[in-house]
mmCIF file of C-alpha atoms in Angstrom:
data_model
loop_
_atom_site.group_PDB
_atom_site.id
_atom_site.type_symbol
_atom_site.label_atom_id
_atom_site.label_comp_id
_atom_site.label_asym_id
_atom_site.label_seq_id
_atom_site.Cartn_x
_atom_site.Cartn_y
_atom_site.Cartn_z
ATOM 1 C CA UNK A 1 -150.294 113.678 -54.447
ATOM 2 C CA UNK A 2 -147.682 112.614 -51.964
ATOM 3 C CA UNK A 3 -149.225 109.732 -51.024
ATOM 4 C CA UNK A 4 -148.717 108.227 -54.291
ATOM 5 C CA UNK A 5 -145.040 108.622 -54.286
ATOM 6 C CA UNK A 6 -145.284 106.688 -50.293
ATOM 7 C CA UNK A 7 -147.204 104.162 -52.482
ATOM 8 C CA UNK A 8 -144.306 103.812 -54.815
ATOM 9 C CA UNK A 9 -141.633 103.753 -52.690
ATOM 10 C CA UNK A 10 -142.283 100.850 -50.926
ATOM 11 C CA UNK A 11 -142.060 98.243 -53.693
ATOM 12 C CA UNK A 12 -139.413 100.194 -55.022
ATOM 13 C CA UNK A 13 -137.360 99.615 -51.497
ATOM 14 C CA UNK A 14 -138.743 96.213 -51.047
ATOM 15 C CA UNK A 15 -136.978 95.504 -54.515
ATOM 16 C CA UNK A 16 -133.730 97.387 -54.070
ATOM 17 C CA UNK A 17 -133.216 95.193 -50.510
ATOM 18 C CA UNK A 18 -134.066 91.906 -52.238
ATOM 19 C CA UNK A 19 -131.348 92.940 -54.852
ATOM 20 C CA UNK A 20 -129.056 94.029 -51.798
ATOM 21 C CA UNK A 21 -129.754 90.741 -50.267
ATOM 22 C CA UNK A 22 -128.770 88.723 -53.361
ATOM 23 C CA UNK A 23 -125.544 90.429 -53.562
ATOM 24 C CA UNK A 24 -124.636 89.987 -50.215
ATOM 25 C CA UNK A 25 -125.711 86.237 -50.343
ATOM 26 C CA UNK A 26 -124.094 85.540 -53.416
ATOM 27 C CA UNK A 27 -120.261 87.616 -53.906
ATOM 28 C CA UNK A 28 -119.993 89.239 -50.447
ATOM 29 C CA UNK A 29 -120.012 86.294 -48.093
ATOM 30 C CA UNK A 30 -119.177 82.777 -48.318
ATOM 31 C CA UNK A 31 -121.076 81.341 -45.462
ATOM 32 C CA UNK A 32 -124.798 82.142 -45.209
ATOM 33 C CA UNK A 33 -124.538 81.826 -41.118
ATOM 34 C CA UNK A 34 -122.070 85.451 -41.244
ATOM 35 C CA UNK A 35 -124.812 86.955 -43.085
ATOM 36 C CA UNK A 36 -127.435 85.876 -41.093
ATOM 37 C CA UNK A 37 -125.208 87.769 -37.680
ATOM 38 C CA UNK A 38 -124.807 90.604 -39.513
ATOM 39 C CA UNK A 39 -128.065 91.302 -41.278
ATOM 40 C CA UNK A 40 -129.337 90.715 -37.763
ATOM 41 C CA UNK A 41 -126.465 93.201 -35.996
ATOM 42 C CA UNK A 42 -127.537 95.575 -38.452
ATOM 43 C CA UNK A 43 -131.021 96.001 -36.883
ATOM 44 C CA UNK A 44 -129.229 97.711 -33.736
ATOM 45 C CA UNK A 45 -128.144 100.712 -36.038
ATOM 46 C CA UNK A 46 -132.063 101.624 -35.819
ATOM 47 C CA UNK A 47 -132.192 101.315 -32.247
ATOM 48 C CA UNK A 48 -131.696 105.206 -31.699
ATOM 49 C CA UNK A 49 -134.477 105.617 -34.381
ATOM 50 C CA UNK A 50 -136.616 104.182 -32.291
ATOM 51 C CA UNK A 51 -135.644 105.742 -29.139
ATOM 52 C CA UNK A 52 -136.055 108.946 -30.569
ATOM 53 C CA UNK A 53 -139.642 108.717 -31.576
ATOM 54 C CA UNK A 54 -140.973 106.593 -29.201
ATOM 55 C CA UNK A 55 -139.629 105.402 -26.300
ATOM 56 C CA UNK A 56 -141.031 101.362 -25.425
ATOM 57 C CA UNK A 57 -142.097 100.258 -23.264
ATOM 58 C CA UNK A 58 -140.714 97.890 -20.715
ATOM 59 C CA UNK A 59 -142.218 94.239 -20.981
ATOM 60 C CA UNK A 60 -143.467 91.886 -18.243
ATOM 61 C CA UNK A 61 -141.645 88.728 -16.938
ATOM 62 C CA UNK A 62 -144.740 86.568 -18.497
ATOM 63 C CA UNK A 63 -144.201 88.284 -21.998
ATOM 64 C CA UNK A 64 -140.664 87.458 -21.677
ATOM 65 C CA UNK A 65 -141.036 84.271 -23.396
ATOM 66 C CA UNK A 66 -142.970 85.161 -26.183
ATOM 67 C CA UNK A 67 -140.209 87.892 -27.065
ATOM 68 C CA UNK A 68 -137.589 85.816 -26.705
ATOM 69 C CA UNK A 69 -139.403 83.481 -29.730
ATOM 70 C CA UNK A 70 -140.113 86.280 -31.897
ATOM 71 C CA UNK A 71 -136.686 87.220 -31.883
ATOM 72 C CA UNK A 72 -135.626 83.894 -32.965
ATOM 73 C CA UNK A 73 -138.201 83.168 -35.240
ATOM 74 C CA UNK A 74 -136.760 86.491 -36.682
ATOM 75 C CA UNK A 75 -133.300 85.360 -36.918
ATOM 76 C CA UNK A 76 -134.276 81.618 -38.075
ATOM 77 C CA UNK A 77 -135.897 82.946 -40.836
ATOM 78 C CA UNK A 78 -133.080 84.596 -42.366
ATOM 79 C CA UNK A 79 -130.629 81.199 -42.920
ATOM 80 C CA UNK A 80 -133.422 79.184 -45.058
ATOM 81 C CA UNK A 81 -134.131 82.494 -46.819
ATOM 82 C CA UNK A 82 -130.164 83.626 -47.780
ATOM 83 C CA UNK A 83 -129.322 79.500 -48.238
ATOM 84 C CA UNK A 84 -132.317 79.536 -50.662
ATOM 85 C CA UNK A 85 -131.134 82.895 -52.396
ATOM 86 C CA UNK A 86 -127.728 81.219 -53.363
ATOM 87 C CA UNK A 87 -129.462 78.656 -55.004
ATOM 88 C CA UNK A 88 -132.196 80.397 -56.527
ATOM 89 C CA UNK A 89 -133.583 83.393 -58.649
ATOM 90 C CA UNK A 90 -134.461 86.103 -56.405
ATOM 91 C CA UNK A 91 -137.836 86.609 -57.751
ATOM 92 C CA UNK A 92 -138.391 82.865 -57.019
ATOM 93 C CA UNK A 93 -137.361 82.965 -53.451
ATOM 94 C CA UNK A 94 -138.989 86.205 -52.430
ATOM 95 C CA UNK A 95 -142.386 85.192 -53.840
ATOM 96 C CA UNK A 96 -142.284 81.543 -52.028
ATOM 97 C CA UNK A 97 -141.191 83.099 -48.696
ATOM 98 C CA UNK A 98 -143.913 85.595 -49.261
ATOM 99 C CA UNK A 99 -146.010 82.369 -49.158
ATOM 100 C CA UNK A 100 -146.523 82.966 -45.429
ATOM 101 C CA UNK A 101 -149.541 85.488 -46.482
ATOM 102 C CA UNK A 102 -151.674 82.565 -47.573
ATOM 103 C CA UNK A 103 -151.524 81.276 -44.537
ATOM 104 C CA UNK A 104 -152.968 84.176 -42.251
ATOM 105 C CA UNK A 105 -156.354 83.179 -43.622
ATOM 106 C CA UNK A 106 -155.804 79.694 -42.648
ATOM 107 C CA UNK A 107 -154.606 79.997 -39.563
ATOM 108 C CA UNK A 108 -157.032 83.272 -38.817
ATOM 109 C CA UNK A 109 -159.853 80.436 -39.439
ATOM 110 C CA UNK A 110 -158.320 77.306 -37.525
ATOM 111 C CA UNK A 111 -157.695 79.361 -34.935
ATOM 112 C CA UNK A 112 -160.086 82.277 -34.418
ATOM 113 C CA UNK A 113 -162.871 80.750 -36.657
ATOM 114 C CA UNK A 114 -162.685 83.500 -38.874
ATOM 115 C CA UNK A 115 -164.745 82.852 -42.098
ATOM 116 C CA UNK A 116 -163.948 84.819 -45.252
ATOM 117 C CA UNK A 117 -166.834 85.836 -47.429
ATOM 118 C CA UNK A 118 -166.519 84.489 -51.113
ATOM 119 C CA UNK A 119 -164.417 86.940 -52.692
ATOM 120 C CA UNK A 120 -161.909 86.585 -49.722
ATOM 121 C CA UNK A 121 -161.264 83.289 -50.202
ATOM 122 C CA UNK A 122 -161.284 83.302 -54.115
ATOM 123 C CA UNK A 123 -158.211 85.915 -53.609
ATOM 124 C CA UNK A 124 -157.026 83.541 -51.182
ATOM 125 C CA UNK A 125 -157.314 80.574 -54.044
ATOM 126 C CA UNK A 126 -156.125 82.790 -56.896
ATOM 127 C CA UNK A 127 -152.633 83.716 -54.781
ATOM 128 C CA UNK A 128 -152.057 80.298 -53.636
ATOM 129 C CA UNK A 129 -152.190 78.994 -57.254
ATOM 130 C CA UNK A 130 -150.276 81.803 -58.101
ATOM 131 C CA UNK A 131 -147.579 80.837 -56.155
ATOM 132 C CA UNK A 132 -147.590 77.127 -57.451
ATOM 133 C CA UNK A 133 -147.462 78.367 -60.876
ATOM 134 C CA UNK A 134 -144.492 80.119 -60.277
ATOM 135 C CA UNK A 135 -142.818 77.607 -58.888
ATOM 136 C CA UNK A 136 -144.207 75.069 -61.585
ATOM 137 C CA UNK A 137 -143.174 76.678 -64.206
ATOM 138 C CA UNK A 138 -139.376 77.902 -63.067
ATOM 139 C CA UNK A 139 -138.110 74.525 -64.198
#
């Protein structure tokens, strides 16, 4: 039966740091760039975490790049996503930047040439309308 309360937990955490994030965004600090250092400083504080159960390991000179893109795609993401929080619901703004979902299908078939079977992609259909309807109906 623990494996229920692992299944709870992480919507429950995934709410309490949307909550956390409004906050900060919205009486803590005044300019979203701040937030975005810190809330990316703050990722250091798990560094030992990491180090303690698993040591990485070291990357080549051709992955290099490709790091060095993640990291700021990382980063990037959090100004759009704190600017949109100040202006915005929460629920809003964490279900269109969870939009990114619906587009692993997408890509997975202009890219790969995956092809979902029929219940796939009416999932696919039913979540992107979703998110349109939220949207929609907000105003």
């Amino acid at each position: 039966m623990y494996w229920l309360l692992f299944a709870l937990l992480e919507p429950i955490l995934h709410g309490l740091a949307n909550v956390i994030d409004n906050h900060f965004t919205n009486n803590l600090f005044k300019r979203t760039t701040t937030l975005v250092f810190f809330a990316s400083f703050t990722n250091l504080l798990f560094l030992p975490i990491i180090l303690i159960l698993d040591f990485p390991t070291l990357i080549t000179i051709s992955q290099t790049p490709f790091f060095i893109i993640l990291g700021l795609t990382g980063i990037g993401y959090l100004y759009p996503y704190y600017k949109a929080l100040q202006n915005d619901d929460t629920s809003v703004v964490v279900s269109l930047f969870s939009l990114g979902k619906v587009f692993v299908p997408l890509l997975a078939f202009l890219l790969v040439g995956e092809i979902l079977n029929t219940t796939q992609y009416l999932g696919f259909f039913e979540m992107f309308s979703g998110f349109f309807d939220i949207r929609l109906n907000f105003y």
